[in-house]
Each structure stands twice: as structure tokens, then as C-alpha cells.
PDB file of C-alpha atoms in Angstrom:
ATOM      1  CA  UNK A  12     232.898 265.101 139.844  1.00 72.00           C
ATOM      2  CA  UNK A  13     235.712 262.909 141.644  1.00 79.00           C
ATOM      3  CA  UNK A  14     237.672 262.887 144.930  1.00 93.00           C
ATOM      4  CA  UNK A  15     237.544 265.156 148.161  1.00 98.00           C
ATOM      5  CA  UNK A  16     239.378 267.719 149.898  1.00 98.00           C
ATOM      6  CA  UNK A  17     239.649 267.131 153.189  1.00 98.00           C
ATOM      7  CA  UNK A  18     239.505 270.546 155.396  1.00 98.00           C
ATOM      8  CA  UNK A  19     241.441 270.381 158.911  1.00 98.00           C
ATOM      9  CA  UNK A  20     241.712 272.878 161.417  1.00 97.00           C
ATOM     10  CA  UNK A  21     244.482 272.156 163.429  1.00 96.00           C
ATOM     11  CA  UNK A  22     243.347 274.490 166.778  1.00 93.00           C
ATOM     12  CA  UNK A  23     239.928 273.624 166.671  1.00 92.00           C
ATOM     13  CA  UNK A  24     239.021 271.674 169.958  1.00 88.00           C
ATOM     14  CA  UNK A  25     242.057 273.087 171.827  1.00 86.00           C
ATOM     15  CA  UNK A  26     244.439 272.042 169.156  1.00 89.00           C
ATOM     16  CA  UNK A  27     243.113 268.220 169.670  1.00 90.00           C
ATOM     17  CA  UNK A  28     241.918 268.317 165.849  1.00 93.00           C
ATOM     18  CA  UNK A  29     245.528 268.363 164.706  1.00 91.00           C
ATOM     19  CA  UNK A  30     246.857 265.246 166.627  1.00 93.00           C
ATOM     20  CA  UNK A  31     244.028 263.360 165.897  1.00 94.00           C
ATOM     21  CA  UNK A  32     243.579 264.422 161.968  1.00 95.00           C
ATOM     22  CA  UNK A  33     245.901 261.911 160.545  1.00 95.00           C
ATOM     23  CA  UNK A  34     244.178 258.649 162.250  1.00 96.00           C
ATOM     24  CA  UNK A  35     240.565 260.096 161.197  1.00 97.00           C
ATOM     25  CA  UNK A  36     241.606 260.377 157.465  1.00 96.00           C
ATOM     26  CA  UNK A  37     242.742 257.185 157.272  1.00 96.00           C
ATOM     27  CA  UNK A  38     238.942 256.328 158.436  1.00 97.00           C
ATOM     28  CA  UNK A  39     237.629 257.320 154.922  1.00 97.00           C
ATOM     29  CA  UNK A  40     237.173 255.278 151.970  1.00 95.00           C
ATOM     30  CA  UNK A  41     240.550 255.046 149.985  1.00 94.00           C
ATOM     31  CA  UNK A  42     238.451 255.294 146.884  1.00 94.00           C
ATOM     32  CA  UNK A  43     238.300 259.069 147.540  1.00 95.00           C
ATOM     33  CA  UNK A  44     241.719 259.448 147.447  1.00 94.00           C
ATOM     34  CA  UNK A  45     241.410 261.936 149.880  1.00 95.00           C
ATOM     35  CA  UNK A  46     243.737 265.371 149.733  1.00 97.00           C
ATOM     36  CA  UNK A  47     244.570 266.587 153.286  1.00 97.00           C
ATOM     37  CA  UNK A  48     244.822 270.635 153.565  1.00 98.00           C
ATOM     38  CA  UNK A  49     245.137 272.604 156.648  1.00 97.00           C
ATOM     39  CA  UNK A  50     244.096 276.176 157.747  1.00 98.00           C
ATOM     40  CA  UNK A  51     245.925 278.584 159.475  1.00 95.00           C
ATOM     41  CA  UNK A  52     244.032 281.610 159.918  1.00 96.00           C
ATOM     42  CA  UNK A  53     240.642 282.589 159.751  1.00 94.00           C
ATOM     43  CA  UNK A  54     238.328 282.765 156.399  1.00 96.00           C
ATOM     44  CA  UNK A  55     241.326 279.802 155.079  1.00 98.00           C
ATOM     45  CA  UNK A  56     238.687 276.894 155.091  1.00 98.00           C
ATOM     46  CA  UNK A  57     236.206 278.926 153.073  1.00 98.00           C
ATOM     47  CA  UNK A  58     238.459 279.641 150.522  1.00 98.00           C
ATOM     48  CA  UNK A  59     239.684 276.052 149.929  1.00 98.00           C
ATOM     49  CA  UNK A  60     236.321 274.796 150.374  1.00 98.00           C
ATOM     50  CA  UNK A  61     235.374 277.317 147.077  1.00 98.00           C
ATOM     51  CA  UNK A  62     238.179 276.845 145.277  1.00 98.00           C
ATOM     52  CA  UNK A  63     237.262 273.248 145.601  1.00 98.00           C
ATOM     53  CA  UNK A  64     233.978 273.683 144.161  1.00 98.00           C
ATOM     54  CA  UNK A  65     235.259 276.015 141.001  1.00 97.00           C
ATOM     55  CA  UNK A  66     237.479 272.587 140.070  1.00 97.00           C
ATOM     56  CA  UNK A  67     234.519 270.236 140.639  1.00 96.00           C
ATOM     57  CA  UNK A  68     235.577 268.478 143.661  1.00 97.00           C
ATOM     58  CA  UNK A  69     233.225 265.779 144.545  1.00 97.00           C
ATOM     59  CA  UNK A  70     233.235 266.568 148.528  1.00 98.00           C
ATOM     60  CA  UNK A  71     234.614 268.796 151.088  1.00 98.00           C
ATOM     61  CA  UNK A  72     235.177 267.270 154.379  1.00 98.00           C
ATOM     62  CA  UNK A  73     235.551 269.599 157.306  1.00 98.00           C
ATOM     63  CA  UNK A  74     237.745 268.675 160.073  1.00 98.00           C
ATOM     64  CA  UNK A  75     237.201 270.848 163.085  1.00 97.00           C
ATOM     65  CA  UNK A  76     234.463 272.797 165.081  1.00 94.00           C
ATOM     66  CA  UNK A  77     231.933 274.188 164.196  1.00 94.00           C
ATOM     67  CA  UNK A  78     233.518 277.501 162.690  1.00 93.00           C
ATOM     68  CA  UNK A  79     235.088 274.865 160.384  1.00 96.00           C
ATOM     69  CA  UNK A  80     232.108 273.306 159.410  1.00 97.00           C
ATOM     70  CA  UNK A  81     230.033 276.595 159.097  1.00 97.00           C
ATOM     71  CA  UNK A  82     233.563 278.441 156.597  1.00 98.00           C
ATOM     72  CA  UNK A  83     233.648 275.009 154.262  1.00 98.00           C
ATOM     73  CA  UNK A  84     229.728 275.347 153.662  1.00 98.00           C
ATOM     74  CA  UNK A  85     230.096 279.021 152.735  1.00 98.00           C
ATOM     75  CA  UNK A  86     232.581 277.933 150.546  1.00 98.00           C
ATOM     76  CA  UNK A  87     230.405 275.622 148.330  1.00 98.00           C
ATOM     77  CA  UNK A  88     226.771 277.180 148.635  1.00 97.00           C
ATOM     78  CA  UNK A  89     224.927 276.043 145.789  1.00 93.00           C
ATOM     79  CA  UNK A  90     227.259 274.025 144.160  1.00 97.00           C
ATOM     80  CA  UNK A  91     226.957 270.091 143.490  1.00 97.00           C
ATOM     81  CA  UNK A  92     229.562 269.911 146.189  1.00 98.00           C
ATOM     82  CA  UNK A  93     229.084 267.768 149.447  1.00 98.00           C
ATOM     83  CA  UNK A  94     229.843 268.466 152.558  1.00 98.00           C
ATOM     84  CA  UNK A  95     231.015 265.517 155.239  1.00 98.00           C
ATOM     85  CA  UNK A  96     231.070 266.998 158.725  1.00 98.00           C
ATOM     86  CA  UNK A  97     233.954 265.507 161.124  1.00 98.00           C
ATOM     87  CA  UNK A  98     233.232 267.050 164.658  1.00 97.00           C
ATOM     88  CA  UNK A  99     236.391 267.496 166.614  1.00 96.00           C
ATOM     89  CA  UNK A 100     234.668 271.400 168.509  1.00 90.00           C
ATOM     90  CA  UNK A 101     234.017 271.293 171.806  1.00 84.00           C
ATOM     91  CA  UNK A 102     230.518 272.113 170.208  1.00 85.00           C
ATOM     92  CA  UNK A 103     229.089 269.508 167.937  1.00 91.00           C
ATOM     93  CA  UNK A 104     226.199 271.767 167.894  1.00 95.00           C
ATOM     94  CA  UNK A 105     225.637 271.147 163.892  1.00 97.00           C
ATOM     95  CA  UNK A 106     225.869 267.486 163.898  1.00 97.00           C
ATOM     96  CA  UNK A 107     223.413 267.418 166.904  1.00 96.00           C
ATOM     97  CA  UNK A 108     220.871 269.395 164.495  1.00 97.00           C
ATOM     98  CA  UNK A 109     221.543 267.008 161.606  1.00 97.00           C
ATOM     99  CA  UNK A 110     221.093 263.764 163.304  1.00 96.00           C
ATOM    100  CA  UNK A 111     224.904 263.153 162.751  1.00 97.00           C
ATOM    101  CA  UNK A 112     227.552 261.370 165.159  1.00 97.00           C
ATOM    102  CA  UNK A 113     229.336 263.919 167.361  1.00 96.00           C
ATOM    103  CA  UNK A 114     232.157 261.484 168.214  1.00 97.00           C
ATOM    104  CA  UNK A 115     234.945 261.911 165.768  1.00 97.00           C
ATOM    105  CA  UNK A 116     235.747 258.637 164.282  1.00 97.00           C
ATOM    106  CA  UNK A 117     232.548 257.023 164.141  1.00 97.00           C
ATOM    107  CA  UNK A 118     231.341 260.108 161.850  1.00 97.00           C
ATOM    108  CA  UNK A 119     234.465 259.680 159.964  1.00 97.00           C
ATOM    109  CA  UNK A 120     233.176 256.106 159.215  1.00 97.00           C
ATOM    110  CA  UNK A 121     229.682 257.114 158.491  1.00 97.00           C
ATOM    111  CA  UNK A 122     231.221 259.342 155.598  1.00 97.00           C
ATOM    112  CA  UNK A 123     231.909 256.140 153.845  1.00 94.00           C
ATOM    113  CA  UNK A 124     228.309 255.245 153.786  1.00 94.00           C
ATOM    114  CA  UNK A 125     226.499 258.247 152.965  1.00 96.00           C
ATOM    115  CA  UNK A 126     224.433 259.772 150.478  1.00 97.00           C
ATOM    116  CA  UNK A 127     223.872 264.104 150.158  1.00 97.00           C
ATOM    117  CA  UNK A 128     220.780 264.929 151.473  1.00 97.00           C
ATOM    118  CA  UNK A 129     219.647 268.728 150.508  1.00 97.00           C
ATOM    119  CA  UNK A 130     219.229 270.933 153.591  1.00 98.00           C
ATOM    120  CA  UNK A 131     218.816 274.840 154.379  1.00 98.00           C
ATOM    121  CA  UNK A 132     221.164 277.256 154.692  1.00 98.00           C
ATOM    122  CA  UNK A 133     219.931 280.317 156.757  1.00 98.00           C
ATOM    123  CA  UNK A 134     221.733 283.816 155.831  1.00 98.00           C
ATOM    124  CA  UNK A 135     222.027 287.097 158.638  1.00 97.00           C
ATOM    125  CA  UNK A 136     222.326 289.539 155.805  1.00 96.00           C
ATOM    126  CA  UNK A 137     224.975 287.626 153.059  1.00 96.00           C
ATOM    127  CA  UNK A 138     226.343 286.150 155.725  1.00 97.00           C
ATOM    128  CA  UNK A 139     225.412 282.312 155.998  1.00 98.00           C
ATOM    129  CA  UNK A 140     224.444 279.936 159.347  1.00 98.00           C
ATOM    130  CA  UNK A 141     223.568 276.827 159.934  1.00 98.00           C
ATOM    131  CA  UNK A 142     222.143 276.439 163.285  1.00 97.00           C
ATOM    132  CA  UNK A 143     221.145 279.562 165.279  1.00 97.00           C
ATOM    133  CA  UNK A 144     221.137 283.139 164.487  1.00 97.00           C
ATOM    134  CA  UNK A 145     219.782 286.151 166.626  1.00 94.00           C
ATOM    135  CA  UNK A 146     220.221 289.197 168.752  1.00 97.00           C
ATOM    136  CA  UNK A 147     220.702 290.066 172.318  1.00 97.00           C
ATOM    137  CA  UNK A 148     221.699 288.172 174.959  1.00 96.00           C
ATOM    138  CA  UNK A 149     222.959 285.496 173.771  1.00 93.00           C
ATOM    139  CA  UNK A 150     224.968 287.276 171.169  1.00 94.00           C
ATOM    140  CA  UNK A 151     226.525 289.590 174.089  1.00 93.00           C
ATOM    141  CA  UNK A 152     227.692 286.559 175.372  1.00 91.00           C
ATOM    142  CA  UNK A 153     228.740 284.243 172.294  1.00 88.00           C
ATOM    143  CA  UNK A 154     231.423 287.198 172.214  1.00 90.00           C
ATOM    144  CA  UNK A 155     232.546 287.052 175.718  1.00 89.00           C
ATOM    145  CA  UNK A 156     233.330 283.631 175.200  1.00 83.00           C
ATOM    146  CA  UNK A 157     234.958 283.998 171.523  1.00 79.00           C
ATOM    147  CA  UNK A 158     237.282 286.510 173.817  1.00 78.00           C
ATOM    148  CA  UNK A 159     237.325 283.578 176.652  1.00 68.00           C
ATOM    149  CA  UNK A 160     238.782 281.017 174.634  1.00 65.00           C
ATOM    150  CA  UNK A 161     236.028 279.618 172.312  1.00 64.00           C
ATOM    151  CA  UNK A 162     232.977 277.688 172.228  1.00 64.00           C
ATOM    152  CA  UNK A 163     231.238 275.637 173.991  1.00 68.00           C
ATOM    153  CA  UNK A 164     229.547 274.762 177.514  1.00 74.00           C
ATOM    154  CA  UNK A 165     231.768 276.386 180.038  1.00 78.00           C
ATOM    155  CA  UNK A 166     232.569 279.186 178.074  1.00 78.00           C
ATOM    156  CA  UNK A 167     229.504 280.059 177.200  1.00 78.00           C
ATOM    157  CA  UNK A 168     228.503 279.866 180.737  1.00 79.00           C
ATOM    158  CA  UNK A 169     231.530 281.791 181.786  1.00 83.00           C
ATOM    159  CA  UNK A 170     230.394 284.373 179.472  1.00 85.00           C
ATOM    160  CA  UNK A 171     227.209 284.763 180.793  1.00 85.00           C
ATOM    161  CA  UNK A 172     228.380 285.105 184.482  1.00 85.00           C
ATOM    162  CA  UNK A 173     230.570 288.250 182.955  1.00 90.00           C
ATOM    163  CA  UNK A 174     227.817 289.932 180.841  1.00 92.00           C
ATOM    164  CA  UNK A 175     224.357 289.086 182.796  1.00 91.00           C
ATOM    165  CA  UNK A 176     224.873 291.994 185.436  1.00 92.00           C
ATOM    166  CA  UNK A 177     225.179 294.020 183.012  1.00 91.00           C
ATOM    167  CA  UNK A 178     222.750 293.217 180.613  1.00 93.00           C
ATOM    168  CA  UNK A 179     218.883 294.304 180.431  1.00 94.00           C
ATOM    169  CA  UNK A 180     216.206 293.682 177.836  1.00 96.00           C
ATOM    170  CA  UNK A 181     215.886 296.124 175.082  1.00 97.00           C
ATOM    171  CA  UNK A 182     212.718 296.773 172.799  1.00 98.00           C
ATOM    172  CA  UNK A 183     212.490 295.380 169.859  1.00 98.00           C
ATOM    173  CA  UNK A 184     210.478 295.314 166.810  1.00 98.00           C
ATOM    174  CA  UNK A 185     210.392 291.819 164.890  1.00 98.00           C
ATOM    175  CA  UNK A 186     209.223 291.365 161.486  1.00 98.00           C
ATOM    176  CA  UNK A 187     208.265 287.895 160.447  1.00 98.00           C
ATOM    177  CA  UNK A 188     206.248 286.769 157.661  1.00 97.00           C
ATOM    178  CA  UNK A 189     202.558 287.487 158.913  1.00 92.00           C
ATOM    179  CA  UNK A 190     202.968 289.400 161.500  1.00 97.00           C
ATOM    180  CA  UNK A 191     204.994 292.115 163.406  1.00 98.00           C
ATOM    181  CA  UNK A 192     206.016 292.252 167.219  1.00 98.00           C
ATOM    182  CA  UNK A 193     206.527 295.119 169.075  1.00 98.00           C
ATOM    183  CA  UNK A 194     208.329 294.284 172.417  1.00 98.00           C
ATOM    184  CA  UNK A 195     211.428 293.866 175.273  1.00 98.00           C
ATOM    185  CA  UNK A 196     213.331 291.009 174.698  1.00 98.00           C
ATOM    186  CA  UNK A 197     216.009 289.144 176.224  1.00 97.00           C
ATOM    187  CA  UNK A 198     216.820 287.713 173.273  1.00 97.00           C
ATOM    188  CA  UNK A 199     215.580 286.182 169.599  1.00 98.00           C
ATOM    189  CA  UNK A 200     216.787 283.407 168.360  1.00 98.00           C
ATOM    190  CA  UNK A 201     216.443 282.718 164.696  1.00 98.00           C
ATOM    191  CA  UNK A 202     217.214 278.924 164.453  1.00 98.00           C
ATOM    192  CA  UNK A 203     218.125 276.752 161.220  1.00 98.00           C
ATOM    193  CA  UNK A 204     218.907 274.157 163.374  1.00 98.00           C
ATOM    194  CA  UNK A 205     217.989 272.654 166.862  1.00 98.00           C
ATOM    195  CA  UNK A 206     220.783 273.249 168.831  1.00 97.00           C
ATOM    196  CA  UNK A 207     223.490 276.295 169.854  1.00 93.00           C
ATOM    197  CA  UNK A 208     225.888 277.141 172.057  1.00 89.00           C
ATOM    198  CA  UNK A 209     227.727 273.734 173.270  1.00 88.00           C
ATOM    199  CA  UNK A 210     224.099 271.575 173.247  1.00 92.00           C
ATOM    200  CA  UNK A 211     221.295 274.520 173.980  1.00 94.00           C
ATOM    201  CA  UNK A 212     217.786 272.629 172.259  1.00 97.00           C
ATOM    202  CA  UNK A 213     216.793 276.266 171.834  1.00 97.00           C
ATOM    203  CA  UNK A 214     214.203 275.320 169.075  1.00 98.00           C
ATOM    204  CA  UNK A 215     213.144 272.046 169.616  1.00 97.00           C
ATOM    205  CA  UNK A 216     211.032 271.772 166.426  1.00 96.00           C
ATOM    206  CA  UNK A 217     213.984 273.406 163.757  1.00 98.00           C
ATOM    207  CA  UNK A 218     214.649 271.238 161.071  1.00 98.00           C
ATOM    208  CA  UNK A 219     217.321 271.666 158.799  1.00 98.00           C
ATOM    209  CA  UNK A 220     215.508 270.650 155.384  1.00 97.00           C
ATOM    210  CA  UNK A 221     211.760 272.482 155.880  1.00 98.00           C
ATOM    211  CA  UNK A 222     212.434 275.735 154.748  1.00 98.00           C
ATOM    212  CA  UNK A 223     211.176 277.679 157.243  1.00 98.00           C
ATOM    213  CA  UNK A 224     213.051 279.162 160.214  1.00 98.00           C
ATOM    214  CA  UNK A 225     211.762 278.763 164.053  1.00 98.00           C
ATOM    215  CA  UNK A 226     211.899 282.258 165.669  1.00 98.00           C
ATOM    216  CA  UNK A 227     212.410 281.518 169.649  1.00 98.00           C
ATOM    217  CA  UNK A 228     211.100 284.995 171.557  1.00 98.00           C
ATOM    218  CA  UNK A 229     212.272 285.353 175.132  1.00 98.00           C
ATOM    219  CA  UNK A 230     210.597 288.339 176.637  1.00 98.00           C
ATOM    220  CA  UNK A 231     211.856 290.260 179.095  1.00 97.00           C
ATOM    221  CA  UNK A 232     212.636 288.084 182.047  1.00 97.00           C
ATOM    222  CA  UNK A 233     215.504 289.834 184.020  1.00 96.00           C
ATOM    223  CA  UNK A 234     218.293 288.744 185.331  1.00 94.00           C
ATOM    224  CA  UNK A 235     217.578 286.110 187.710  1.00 95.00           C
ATOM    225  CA  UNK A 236     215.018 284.625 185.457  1.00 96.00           C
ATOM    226  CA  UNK A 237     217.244 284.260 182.601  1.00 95.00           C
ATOM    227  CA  UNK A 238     219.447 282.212 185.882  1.00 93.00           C
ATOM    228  CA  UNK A 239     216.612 280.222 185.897  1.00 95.00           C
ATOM    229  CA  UNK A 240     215.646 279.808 182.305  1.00 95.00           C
ATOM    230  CA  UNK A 241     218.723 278.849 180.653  1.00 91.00           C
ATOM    231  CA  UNK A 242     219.225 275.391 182.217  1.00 92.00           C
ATOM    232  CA  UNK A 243     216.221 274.393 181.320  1.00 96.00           C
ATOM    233  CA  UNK A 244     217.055 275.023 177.308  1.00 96.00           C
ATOM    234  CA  UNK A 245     219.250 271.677 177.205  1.00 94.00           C
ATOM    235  CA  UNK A 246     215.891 269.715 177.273  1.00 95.00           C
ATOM    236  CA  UNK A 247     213.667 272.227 175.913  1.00 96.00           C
ATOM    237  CA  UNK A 248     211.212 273.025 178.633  1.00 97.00           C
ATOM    238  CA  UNK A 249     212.090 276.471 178.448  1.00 97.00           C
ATOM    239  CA  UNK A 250     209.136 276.734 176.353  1.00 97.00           C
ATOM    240  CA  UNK A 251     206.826 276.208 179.107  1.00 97.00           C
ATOM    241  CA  UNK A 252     207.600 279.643 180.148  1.00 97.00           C
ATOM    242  CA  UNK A 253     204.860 282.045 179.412  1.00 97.00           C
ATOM    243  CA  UNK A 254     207.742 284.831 178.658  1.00 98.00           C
ATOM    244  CA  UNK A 255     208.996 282.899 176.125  1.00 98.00           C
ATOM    245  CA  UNK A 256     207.291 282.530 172.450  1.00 98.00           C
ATOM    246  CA  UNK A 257     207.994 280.511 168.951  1.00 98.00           C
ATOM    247  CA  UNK A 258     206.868 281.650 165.665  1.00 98.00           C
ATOM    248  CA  UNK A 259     207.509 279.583 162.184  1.00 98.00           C
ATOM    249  CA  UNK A 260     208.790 281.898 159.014  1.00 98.00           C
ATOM    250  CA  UNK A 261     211.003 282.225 156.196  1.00 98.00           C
ATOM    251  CA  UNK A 262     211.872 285.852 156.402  1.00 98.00           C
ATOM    252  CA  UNK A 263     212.922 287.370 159.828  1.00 98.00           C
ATOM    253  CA  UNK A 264     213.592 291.258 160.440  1.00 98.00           C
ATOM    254  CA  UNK A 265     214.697 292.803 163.588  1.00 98.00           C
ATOM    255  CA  UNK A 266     215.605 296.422 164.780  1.00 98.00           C
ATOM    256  CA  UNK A 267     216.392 298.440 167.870  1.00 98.00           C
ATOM    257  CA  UNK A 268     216.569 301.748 168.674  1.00 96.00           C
ATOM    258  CA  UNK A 269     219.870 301.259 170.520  1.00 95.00           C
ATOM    259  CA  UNK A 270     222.881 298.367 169.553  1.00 94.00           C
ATOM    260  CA  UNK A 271     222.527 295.735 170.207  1.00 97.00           C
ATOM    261  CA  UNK A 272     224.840 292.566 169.187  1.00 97.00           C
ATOM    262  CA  UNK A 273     223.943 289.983 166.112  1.00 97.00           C
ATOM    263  CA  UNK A 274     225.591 286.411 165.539  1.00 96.00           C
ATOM    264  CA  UNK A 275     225.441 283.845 163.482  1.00 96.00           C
ATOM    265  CA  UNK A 276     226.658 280.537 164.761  1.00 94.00           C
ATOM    266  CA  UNK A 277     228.717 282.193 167.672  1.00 88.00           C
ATOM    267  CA  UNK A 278     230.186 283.957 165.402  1.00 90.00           C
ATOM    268  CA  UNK A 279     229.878 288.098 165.220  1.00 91.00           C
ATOM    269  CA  UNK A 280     227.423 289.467 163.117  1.00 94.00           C
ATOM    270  CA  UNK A 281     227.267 292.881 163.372  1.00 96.00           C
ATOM    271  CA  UNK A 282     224.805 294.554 165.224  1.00 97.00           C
ATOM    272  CA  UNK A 283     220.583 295.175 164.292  1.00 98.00           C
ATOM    273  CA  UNK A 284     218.764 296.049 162.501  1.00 98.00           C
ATOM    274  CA  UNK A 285     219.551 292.596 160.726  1.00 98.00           C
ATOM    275  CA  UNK A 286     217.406 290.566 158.199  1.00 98.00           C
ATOM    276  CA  UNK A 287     217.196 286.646 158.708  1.00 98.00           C
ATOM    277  CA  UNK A 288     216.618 284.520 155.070  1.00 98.00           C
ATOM    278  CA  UNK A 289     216.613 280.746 154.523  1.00 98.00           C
ATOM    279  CA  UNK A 290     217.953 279.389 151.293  1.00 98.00           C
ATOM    280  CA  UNK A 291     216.272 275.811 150.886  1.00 98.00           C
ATOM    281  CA  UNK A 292     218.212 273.434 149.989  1.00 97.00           C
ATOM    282  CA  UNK A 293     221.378 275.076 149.704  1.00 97.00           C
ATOM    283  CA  UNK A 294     223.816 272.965 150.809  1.00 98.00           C
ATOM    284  CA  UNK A 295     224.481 268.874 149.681  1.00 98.00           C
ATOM    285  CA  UNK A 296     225.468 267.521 152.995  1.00 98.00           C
ATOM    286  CA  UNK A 297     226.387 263.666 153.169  1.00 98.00           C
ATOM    287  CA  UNK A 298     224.260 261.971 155.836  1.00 97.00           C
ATOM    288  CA  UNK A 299     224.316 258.100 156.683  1.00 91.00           C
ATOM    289  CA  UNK A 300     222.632 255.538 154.127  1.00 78.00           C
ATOM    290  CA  UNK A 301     219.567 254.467 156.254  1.00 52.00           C
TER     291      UNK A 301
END
């Protein structure tokens, strides 16, 4: 296996990725001799990204957000194929989780240097994630702000301003792999990875290479506690709240007795019942050399 195909979404970031695309190539080693593709609608980058793999393309690099990212890893699940990440979202949420530069060009750099390290893959159904996955709140509002204008921090707290009125906790039943909950939730979050919507440390303790998931719980805290809870996700002390509970497993089930909204990455997933899976080691991703 030779070369790499290097993914670019031209609109991600607010149509930044497409100015900047041509100096960031020019950032990887020439012994790649990197070919440059770009998408132009959604599901494109997946499809290049497999038809990459089926010809035995050494790497994919993704250019772009972190839809980008998340379509050129579904592309080349469980193939020899590596994945470079090259952050240009608003996001960065999946190279915050991996311990990866968030600022374009130096992770372009860093490509040059790296070795693939195996990490997880989780899957919402046969659909795959690699940071957060979950129901309820959160996924109410990942699709006001799709409908917004994308992700990130102020979208995703415009989107929360237009939904919370609205929004109350809903019982839930949560299957997980030693025990089952019965209660009202605000939301569950089923995290791969650390971090979600534009920088949220929703699970601390997620790791992307331990094969387990960390199921964050937030009970039913209302509307002007979830005012007061969500700041306090960017560092993580949300988990000092009594109302809000973490469980480790590798299988996670949820239903409801009324919809309620699934995503996966931000992205929509349906609605529950839905069944949470990691796949260890699914994915080669190239991460710095020491």
C-alpha cells in the first residue's frame, strides 16, 4: 500500500477549508504524492474514502470538519487504511478526543511524522461515530443548529435557546452491560470520545482505544438547571451534580415510550429505541511519533 488521497471539503468551516486547502497540502510529505479530491454534496467523502480503500490506498486524509472526518472513516472501517485528520470545523471536537492539533497547519505537519495507532469506532445501529452518541436533549438541539448553520459553540448554544422552552425530560429505559435503568432523563450521552458539540468534556474519562463506551446520565434537571449545568461541561464538573451519572460498557440500549431524537456526532440518527456498539480497534488513525 502506497500514496494518499487527500479528502477536502470545500464549505466546511464556512467555506474557509477551500481557500486554505491548497497551502495545507503542500504541508505534507511530497513522498506521498498526495492526490487532492473535493466533495460536493453529502455522503461524497465516504465514498472516495472507500473507493480508496478497495484500490489499497495507503491513507486518507480528511480536510474539513468534523462531518468530514467522521464520512472518510466510514469509508475505510476495517481496512489497513489510515486516516490523517486536518481540522478546518468550527468543531475540532475529534482531534480534541485524540490528543491531536486542532490548528490546521500544524496537524498538517504532524501527518508527516506519524505512525497509525488502532482506536474504536462506536456504531448507533450501522451507523458509525467517533466521539459522542445519544438521545434527548442534546440531539433536539444538534438539529436546531444543523438547521442554524452548522456546528459548533454558538450554534449549538443558539440551538438550545430555541429548543429548551420547549423541551422536558422523558423516561427512559437504558440497557447497559450489567445493569438496566429505569428513569427521566435529560439526556444520555454515549461517548467514544471526550468531547462534543464545539469543546463539551462531556465524558471526561472516554478514551478512544479502551473498548468500552462511557455512558453520561443526566437526570431530570429542568430547564433552568440544564441553564446551569451546561457551562460547567467545558471543564467537566458537571459531574459533581448528583442528577447526573456515568456508567462504563460496551453495549448500550435505549428506548422511550414517546420520540425522541438520536445523533451520532451532530449528525441525525433517527429516533429511539437505538442500540450503541463499539468496534475496537476499527479504525488506523495516524497520530504523532512520540
Amino acid at each position: 500500500m502506497n500514496g494518499a488521497l487527500v479528502i477536502v471539503n470545500p464549505t466546511a468551516g464556512g467555506g474557509r477549508t477551500g481557500r486554505l486547502a491548497p497551502e495545507l497540502v503542500k504541508l505534507l510529505p511530497d513522498s506521498w504524492r498526495a492526490e487532492v479530491v473535493f466533495t460536493d454534496r453529502p455522503g461524497h467523502a465516504t465514498q472516495l474514502a472507500r473507493d480508496a480503500a478497495a484500490a489499497h490506498v495507503a491513507r486518507v486524509i480528511a480536510v474539513g470538519g468534523d462531518g468530514t472526518i467522521l464520512e472518510c472513516a466510514a469509508g475505510i472501517l476495517g481496512s489497513e487504511t489510515q486516516l490523517g485528520t486536518v481540522p478546518t470545523g468550527r468543531g475540532c471536537d475529534f482531534n480534541r478526543s485524540a490528543g491531536l492539533p486542532r490548528d490546521p497547519a500544524s496537524a498538517a505537519r504532524a501527518l508527516g511524522a506519524s505512525v497509525p495507532r488502532a482506536v474504536d469506532v462506536g456504531m448507533a445501529g450501522e451507523q458509525p461515530f467517533l466521539n459522542v452518541a445519544g438521545a434527548g436533549l442534546d440531539a433536539t438541539i444538534a438539529r436546531a443548529a444543523r438547521a442554524g448553520g452548522g456546528g459548533g459553540t454558538i450554534p449549538y448554544v443558539v440551538g438550545l435557546l430555541k429548543v429548551l422552552p420547549r423541551f422536558s425530560a422523558v423516561p427512559v429505559r437504558i440497557e447497559l452491560d450489567d445493569q438496566v435503568l429505569e428513569q427521566s432523563v435529560t439526556l444520555v450521552a454515549v461517548a467514544n470520545g471526550a468531547y462534543y458539540a464545539g469543546g463539551m468534556m462531556i465524558s471526561p474519562g472516554a478514551r478512544i482505544d479502551d473498548g468500552l463506551f462511557d455512558v453520561c446520565v443526566i437526570g431530570d434537571v429542568g430547564r433552568l438547571g440544564t441553564l446551569r449545568v451546561l457551562p460547567t461541561i467545558y471543564s467537566g464538573r458537571h459531574l459533581r451534580n448528583p442528577a447526573i451519572q456515568m456508567y462504563r460498557s460496551r453495549h448500550v440500549r435505549v428506548e422511550a415510550d414517546r420520540p425522541v431524537l438520536v445523533h451520532r456526532d451532530g449528525e441525525e440518527g433517527g429516533e429511539l429505541p437505538a442500540h450503541f456498539s463499539v468496534r475496537p480497534g476499527a479504525l488506523q488513525l495516524l497520530t504523532p511519533n512520540g
